[in-house]
Amino acid sequence: MRQLSICNACRYCEGYCAVWDAIEFKSILNEGDIYHLSNLCHDCRDCYYACPYNEPEHDFKLNIPKVLGQVRVETYKDNLKPRFFGFALEKPILVTATSTIIAVAISIAYAAFSFGVDSFSSLPMTTVIPVTLFKSATILVYLYTITLWSWEGIAYWSKINQKEHLSVSGLGKGIRDAIFHKNFLGGGEGCKVPNHNSRYMRVTMHSLVFFGFITALVSISFYPDITGYFAIAYLIGSIAVTLGTAGMIYIHLKESKGSRSDVQSSIDYPFTILLFFAGITGIIVPVSFGTTLFNWNFIIHDALIIVVFLLAPFSKFIHPVFRVISLIKYNSDSLRLSQK
Ligand code: SF4
Ligand code: SF4
């Protein structure tokens, strides 16, 4: 609150992202406003490098990306549903690693006990994972994730909404801004992470993960038809996810640690690494078709994807929901105020 009050007087960073626009909508910022601003921030760090009042040199000790990152994680914790799973955000490495090991172990045990280790490799794919099992498990997992995401999204919305109305146009613009990564670009300058010369690296890596994940998800929904064009689409999607997650990990390792919230990093790493391995095994799916490796890789890959969806509401993967809601609110507020 203190730091944003200084920014509200300074306003040098206007134009970098939606945060600086949204700050101007209110003369006094309350807790809901700060929550909203924290999820509008895409962590590009442009405002950090532009600011002459930064910690540790200046007495104001500002660090806007870091403080917004800390608040952002608080919004995840405050709105996580059901509350019982709050420990997942407290111990993200432990929870992600344990869930992954358990899921892979169950998958291997299922293969070994149901079909026998020796014959498993040579079985038809639809014997290993029957179509009805695949479709029903997929639908159940999607429903589970969408239900919890919606529950969390409603809780978050009730915190940031101050009886303002959403508009259809704001809804469309918010979704568009999220899909096209508008606020990753620092108002056109690009991100300053991992360094000043890599302006478009972060937006590129995040786009690879986002569009790769969607491409792979759509193409695998045609199971058991995962050959031909579907195999190519799955391969492209998986390569994109692998490259994108590897790039995001590289950026986190290289970037200046002082400009980023440690708690944000602690929940980013495990989920990004999980997605990386989901991407690698996803690449092997079409590549290994017809070989003895296929069934083992396919079943392990499915286990990783299920963990991704099961952990989505209690991990870094809450962020797309809160970000889209925040962008919709920002665009609705912006349109309403411009019409006054
Ligand atoms: S981050 Fe620094 S330069 Fe930017 S608006 Fe705030 S006080 Fe001004
Ligand atoms: S998106 Fe970038 S410019 Fe905007 S608040 Fe976050 S770090 Fe600063």
Coordinates of C-alpha atoms and ligand atoms in Angstrom, one line a residue:
M1 CA 0.0 0.0 0.0
R2 CA 2.8 2.4 1.0
Q3 CA 4.8 1.6 -2.2
L4 CA 1.8 2.0 -4.5
S5 CA 0.9 5.4 -2.9
I6 CA 4.3 6.7 -3.8
C7 CA 3.8 5.3 -7.4
N8 CA 0.4 7.0 -7.5
A9 CA 2.1 10.3 -6.9
C10 CA 5.0 9.6 -9.3
R11 CA 3.3 7.8 -12.2
Y12 CA 6.5 7.6 -14.2
C13 CA 5.7 4.0 -15.1
E14 CA 2.4 4.8 -16.8
G15 CA 2.1 2.8 -20.0
Y16 CA 4.2 -0.2 -19.0
C17 CA 1.2 -2.4 -18.2
A18 CA -2.4 -2.4 -17.0
V19 CA -1.4 -1.9 -13.4
W20 CA -0.4 1.7 -13.9
D21 CA -3.6 2.5 -15.7
A22 CA -5.7 0.8 -13.0
I23 CA -3.9 2.7 -10.2
E24 CA -5.3 5.9 -11.6
F25 CA -8.9 4.6 -11.4
K26 CA -8.9 5.2 -7.6
S27 CA -7.6 8.0 -5.5
I28 CA -7.4 5.7 -2.4
L29 CA -6.5 2.0 -2.8
N30 CA -8.1 -0.6 -0.5
E31 CA -7.2 -4.3 0.0
G32 CA -9.4 -5.4 -3.0
D33 CA -7.7 -2.9 -5.3
I34 CA -4.2 -4.2 -4.3
Y35 CA -5.3 -7.8 -4.9
H36 CA -6.6 -6.8 -8.3
L37 CA -3.3 -4.9 -9.1
S38 CA -1.2 -7.9 -8.0
N39 CA -2.9 -10.2 -10.6
L40 CA -2.7 -7.6 -13.3
C41 CA 1.1 -7.6 -12.9
H42 CA 2.8 -9.9 -15.3
D43 CA 6.2 -9.6 -13.6
C44 CA 8.0 -8.1 -16.6
R45 CA 10.2 -6.0 -14.1
D46 CA 10.2 -2.9 -16.4
C47 CA 9.0 -0.8 -13.5
Y48 CA 11.7 -2.1 -11.3
Y49 CA 14.5 -1.1 -13.7
A50 CA 12.9 2.2 -14.4
C51 CA 12.5 3.3 -10.8
P52 CA 15.0 5.6 -9.1
Y53 CA 13.5 4.9 -5.7
N54 CA 14.4 1.2 -5.5
E55 CA 15.7 -0.8 -2.6
P56 CA 18.4 -0.9 -1.3
E57 CA 19.8 2.3 -2.6
H58 CA 16.9 4.7 -2.0
D59 CA 15.3 5.4 1.3
F60 CA 11.8 4.7 -0.2
K61 CA 13.0 1.1 -0.7
L62 CA 10.5 0.4 -3.5
N63 CA 10.3 -2.9 -5.3
I64 CA 6.9 -3.1 -7.1
P65 CA 7.3 -6.4 -8.9
K66 CA 8.5 -8.1 -5.7
V67 CA 5.7 -6.7 -3.5
L68 CA 3.0 -7.4 -6.1
G69 CA 4.4 -11.0 -6.4
Q70 CA 4.1 -11.5 -2.7
V71 CA 0.5 -10.2 -2.7
R72 CA -0.3 -12.3 -5.7
V73 CA 0.6 -15.5 -3.9
E74 CA -1.4 -14.2 -0.9
T75 CA -4.5 -14.0 -3.2
Y76 CA -3.9 -17.6 -4.3
K77 CA -3.7 -18.7 -0.6
D78 CA -6.7 -16.6 0.5
N79 CA -9.0 -17.9 -2.3
L80 CA -7.8 -21.5 -2.5
K81 CA -10.7 -24.0 -2.4
P82 CA -11.2 -26.3 -0.5
R83 CA -9.2 -24.6 2.2
F84 CA -7.9 -28.0 3.4
F85 CA -5.5 -28.1 0.4
G86 CA -3.8 -24.9 1.5
F87 CA -0.7 -26.9 2.4
A88 CA -0.1 -27.4 -1.3
L89 CA 0.9 -23.8 -1.7
E90 CA 2.9 -23.9 1.6
K91 CA 5.0 -26.9 0.5
P92 CA 4.9 -26.8 -3.3
I93 CA 8.0 -28.8 -4.0
L94 CA 7.0 -31.6 -1.6
V95 CA 3.4 -31.8 -2.8
T96 CA 4.4 -31.7 -6.5
A97 CA 7.2 -34.3 -6.1
T98 CA 5.1 -36.6 -3.9
S99 CA 2.0 -36.4 -6.2
T100 CA 4.2 -37.1 -9.3
I101 CA 6.0 -40.1 -7.7
I102 CA 2.7 -41.6 -6.5
A103 CA 0.9 -41.1 -9.8
V104 CA 3.8 -42.7 -11.8
A105 CA 4.1 -45.6 -9.3
I106 CA 0.3 -46.3 -9.5
S107 CA 0.5 -46.2 -13.4
I108 CA 3.5 -48.6 -13.5
A109 CA 1.8 -50.9 -10.9
Y110 CA -1.4 -50.9 -12.9
A111 CA 0.5 -51.9 -16.0
A112 CA 2.5 -54.6 -14.3
F113 CA -0.4 -56.2 -12.4
S114 CA -3.0 -55.9 -15.1
F115 CA -1.0 -57.0 -18.1
G116 CA 2.4 -58.3 -16.8
V117 CA 5.7 -56.5 -17.3
D118 CA 6.8 -58.7 -20.2
S119 CA 3.8 -58.5 -22.4
F120 CA 2.8 -54.9 -21.6
S121 CA 5.1 -53.3 -24.3
S122 CA 3.5 -55.3 -27.1
L123 CA -0.2 -54.8 -26.2
P124 CA -2.4 -52.5 -28.4
M125 CA -2.7 -49.0 -27.0
T126 CA -6.5 -49.3 -26.5
T127 CA -5.9 -52.5 -24.4
V128 CA -3.6 -50.6 -22.1
I129 CA -5.9 -47.6 -21.9
P130 CA -9.4 -48.5 -23.2
V131 CA -11.2 -45.6 -25.0
T132 CA -14.0 -45.5 -22.4
L133 CA -11.6 -45.3 -19.5
F134 CA -9.5 -42.6 -21.3
K135 CA -12.6 -40.5 -22.2
S136 CA -14.4 -40.8 -18.8
A137 CA -11.1 -40.2 -16.8
T138 CA -10.4 -37.1 -19.0
I139 CA -13.9 -35.7 -18.5
L140 CA -13.8 -36.3 -14.8
V141 CA -10.4 -34.6 -14.4
Y142 CA -11.5 -31.6 -16.5
L143 CA -14.7 -31.2 -14.5
Y144 CA -12.8 -31.4 -11.3
T145 CA -10.3 -28.7 -12.3
I146 CA -13.0 -26.4 -13.9
T147 CA -15.2 -26.8 -10.8
L148 CA -12.4 -25.8 -8.3
W149 CA -11.1 -23.1 -10.6
S150 CA -14.6 -21.6 -10.8
W151 CA -15.0 -21.8 -7.0
E152 CA -11.7 -20.0 -6.5
G153 CA -12.4 -17.5 -9.3
I154 CA -15.8 -16.6 -7.7
A155 CA -14.0 -16.2 -4.3
Y156 CA -11.4 -14.0 -5.9
W157 CA -13.9 -11.9 -7.8
S158 CA -15.9 -11.3 -4.6
K159 CA -12.7 -9.8 -3.0
I160 CA -11.8 -7.5 -5.9
N161 CA -15.3 -6.5 -7.0
Q162 CA -16.6 -3.3 -5.5
K163 CA -20.0 -3.4 -7.0
E164 CA -18.8 -2.3 -10.4
H165 CA -20.5 -4.0 -13.3
L166 CA -18.7 -6.1 -15.9
S167 CA -19.3 -5.3 -19.6
V168 CA -19.5 -7.7 -22.5
S169 CA -16.9 -5.6 -24.3
G170 CA -14.6 -5.7 -21.2
L171 CA -15.1 -9.4 -21.1
G172 CA -14.0 -9.8 -24.7
K173 CA -11.0 -7.4 -24.3
G174 CA -9.9 -9.1 -21.1
I175 CA -9.8 -12.5 -22.7
R176 CA -8.1 -11.1 -25.8
D177 CA -5.4 -9.4 -23.6
A178 CA -4.8 -12.7 -21.7
I179 CA -4.6 -14.8 -24.9
F180 CA -2.3 -12.4 -26.7
H181 CA -0.1 -11.7 -23.6
K182 CA -0.6 -8.0 -24.0
N183 CA 0.9 -7.0 -20.6
F184 CA 4.0 -9.0 -21.1
L185 CA 5.4 -6.4 -23.4
G186 CA 6.0 -3.6 -21.0
G187 CA 4.0 -1.2 -23.1
G188 CA 6.1 -2.2 -26.2
E189 CA 9.6 -2.3 -24.6
G190 CA 9.4 -6.0 -23.8
C191 CA 10.5 -7.6 -20.6
K192 CA 13.7 -6.8 -18.8
V193 CA 14.2 -10.4 -17.7
P194 CA 16.5 -12.2 -17.7
N195 CA 18.4 -9.2 -18.9
H196 CA 17.9 -5.9 -20.8
N197 CA 18.8 -7.5 -24.2
S198 CA 16.3 -10.3 -24.0
R199 CA 13.2 -8.2 -24.5
Y200 CA 10.9 -10.8 -26.0
M201 CA 12.3 -14.0 -24.5
R202 CA 9.8 -14.2 -21.6
V203 CA 6.7 -13.5 -23.7
T204 CA 8.0 -16.0 -26.3
M205 CA 8.5 -18.8 -23.7
H206 CA 5.2 -18.2 -22.0
S207 CA 3.4 -18.2 -25.4
L208 CA 5.1 -21.5 -26.3
V209 CA 3.8 -23.1 -23.0
F210 CA 0.3 -21.6 -23.4
F211 CA -0.3 -22.4 -27.1
G212 CA 1.6 -25.7 -26.9
F213 CA -0.5 -26.9 -24.0
I214 CA -3.8 -26.0 -25.8
T215 CA -2.6 -27.6 -29.0
A216 CA -1.6 -30.9 -27.3
L217 CA -4.8 -30.9 -25.2
V218 CA -7.0 -30.5 -28.3
S219 CA -5.2 -33.1 -30.3
I220 CA -5.1 -35.8 -27.6
S221 CA -8.9 -35.4 -27.1
F222 CA -9.2 -37.4 -30.4
Y223 CA -7.8 -40.5 -28.7
P224 CA -7.4 -43.2 -29.8
D225 CA -6.9 -41.5 -33.2
I226 CA -3.5 -40.1 -32.3
T227 CA -1.7 -40.8 -35.6
G228 CA -1.3 -38.6 -38.7
Y229 CA -2.2 -34.9 -38.2
F230 CA -3.2 -35.5 -34.6
A231 CA 0.3 -37.0 -33.9
I232 CA 2.0 -34.0 -35.7
A233 CA -0.2 -31.6 -33.6
Y234 CA 0.6 -33.4 -30.4
L235 CA 4.3 -33.4 -31.3
I236 CA 4.3 -29.7 -32.0
G237 CA 2.4 -28.9 -28.9
S238 CA 4.7 -31.0 -26.7
I239 CA 7.8 -29.5 -28.2
A240 CA 6.4 -26.0 -27.6
V241 CA 5.6 -26.9 -23.9
T242 CA 9.1 -28.4 -23.4
L243 CA 11.0 -25.5 -25.0
G244 CA 8.7 -22.9 -23.2
T245 CA 9.1 -24.5 -19.8
A246 CA 12.9 -25.0 -20.3
G247 CA 13.1 -21.3 -21.3
M248 CA 11.0 -20.2 -18.2
I249 CA 13.3 -22.2 -15.9
Y250 CA 16.4 -20.6 -17.6
I251 CA 14.9 -17.1 -17.2
H252 CA 14.2 -17.8 -13.5
L253 CA 17.8 -19.0 -12.9
K254 CA 19.4 -16.1 -14.8
E255 CA 17.2 -13.2 -13.6
S256 CA 18.2 -10.8 -10.9
K257 CA 16.9 -12.4 -7.7
G258 CA 16.4 -9.1 -5.9
S259 CA 13.6 -8.0 -8.3
R260 CA 11.4 -11.0 -7.7
S261 CA 9.3 -12.4 -4.8
D262 CA 10.9 -15.6 -3.4
V263 CA 7.6 -17.0 -2.5
Q264 CA 6.4 -16.6 -6.1
S265 CA 9.6 -18.4 -7.4
S266 CA 9.0 -21.2 -4.9
I267 CA 5.6 -22.0 -6.4
D268 CA 6.7 -21.4 -10.0
Y269 CA 9.6 -23.9 -10.1
P270 CA 8.0 -27.2 -9.2
F271 CA 5.0 -26.7 -11.5
T272 CA 7.2 -25.5 -14.4
I273 CA 9.4 -28.6 -13.9
L274 CA 6.4 -30.9 -13.8
L275 CA 5.1 -29.3 -17.1
F276 CA 8.6 -29.7 -18.6
F277 CA 8.6 -33.5 -18.0
A278 CA 5.0 -33.7 -19.3
G279 CA 6.3 -32.0 -22.4
I280 CA 9.3 -34.4 -22.8
T281 CA 7.1 -37.5 -22.4
G282 CA 4.6 -35.9 -24.7
I283 CA 7.2 -35.6 -27.4
I284 CA 8.0 -39.3 -27.0
V285 CA 4.3 -40.3 -27.5
P286 CA 4.2 -39.8 -31.3
V287 CA 7.9 -40.4 -31.8
S288 CA 7.7 -43.8 -30.1
F289 CA 4.6 -45.0 -31.9
G290 CA 5.0 -48.7 -32.9
T291 CA 8.0 -49.3 -30.6
T292 CA 8.2 -51.2 -27.3
L293 CA 8.8 -47.9 -25.5
F294 CA 5.4 -46.5 -26.5
N295 CA 3.1 -48.0 -23.9
W296 CA 5.4 -47.3 -21.0
N297 CA 6.0 -43.8 -22.0
F298 CA 2.3 -43.2 -22.8
I299 CA 1.1 -44.4 -19.4
I300 CA 3.7 -42.3 -17.5
H301 CA 2.9 -39.3 -19.7
D302 CA -0.8 -39.7 -18.8
A303 CA 0.1 -39.9 -15.1
L304 CA 2.0 -36.6 -15.4
I305 CA -0.9 -34.9 -17.2
I306 CA -3.3 -36.1 -14.5
V307 CA -1.0 -34.6 -11.8
V308 CA -0.9 -31.3 -13.8
F309 CA -4.8 -31.1 -13.7
L310 CA -5.2 -32.4 -10.1
L311 CA -2.7 -29.8 -8.8
A312 CA -3.9 -27.0 -11.1
P313 CA -6.2 -25.5 -8.5
F314 CA -3.6 -25.6 -5.7
S315 CA -0.5 -24.5 -7.6
K316 CA 1.0 -21.9 -9.9
F317 CA -1.8 -22.9 -12.3
I318 CA -4.3 -20.8 -10.4
H319 CA -2.8 -17.8 -12.1
P320 CA -4.6 -18.0 -15.5
V321 CA -8.0 -17.8 -13.7
F322 CA -7.1 -14.8 -11.5
R323 CA -5.3 -13.1 -14.4
V324 CA -8.2 -13.4 -16.8
I325 CA -10.7 -12.2 -14.2
S326 CA -8.4 -9.3 -13.4
L327 CA -8.0 -8.3 -17.0
I328 CA -11.8 -8.5 -17.6
K329 CA -12.4 -6.2 -14.5
Y330 CA -9.6 -3.8 -15.7
N331 CA -11.1 -3.6 -19.2
S332 CA -14.7 -3.2 -17.9
D333 CA -13.6 -0.4 -15.4
S334 CA -11.5 1.2 -18.1
L335 CA -14.4 1.3 -20.6
R336 CA -16.9 2.6 -18.0
L337 CA -14.6 5.4 -16.9
S338 CA -13.8 6.4 -20.4
Q339 CA -17.6 6.9 -21.1
K340 CA -18.1 9.2 -18.1
Ligands
SF4_1 S1 7.9 2.2 -9.7 FE1 9.1 4.0 -9.2 S2 9.3 5.1 -11.1 FE2 7.6 3.7 -11.3 S3 5.8 4.9 -10.7 FE3 6.5 3.8 -8.9 S4 7.8 5.3 -7.9 FE4 7.6 6.0 -10.0
SF4_2 S1 3.8 -6.0 -15.3 FE1 5.9 -5.2 -15.3 S2 5.6 -3.0 -15.3 FE2 3.7 -3.9 -14.7 S3 3.7 -3.8 -12.5 FE3 4.4 -5.8 -13.1 S4 6.6 -5.7 -13.2 FE4 5.8 -3.6 -13.2

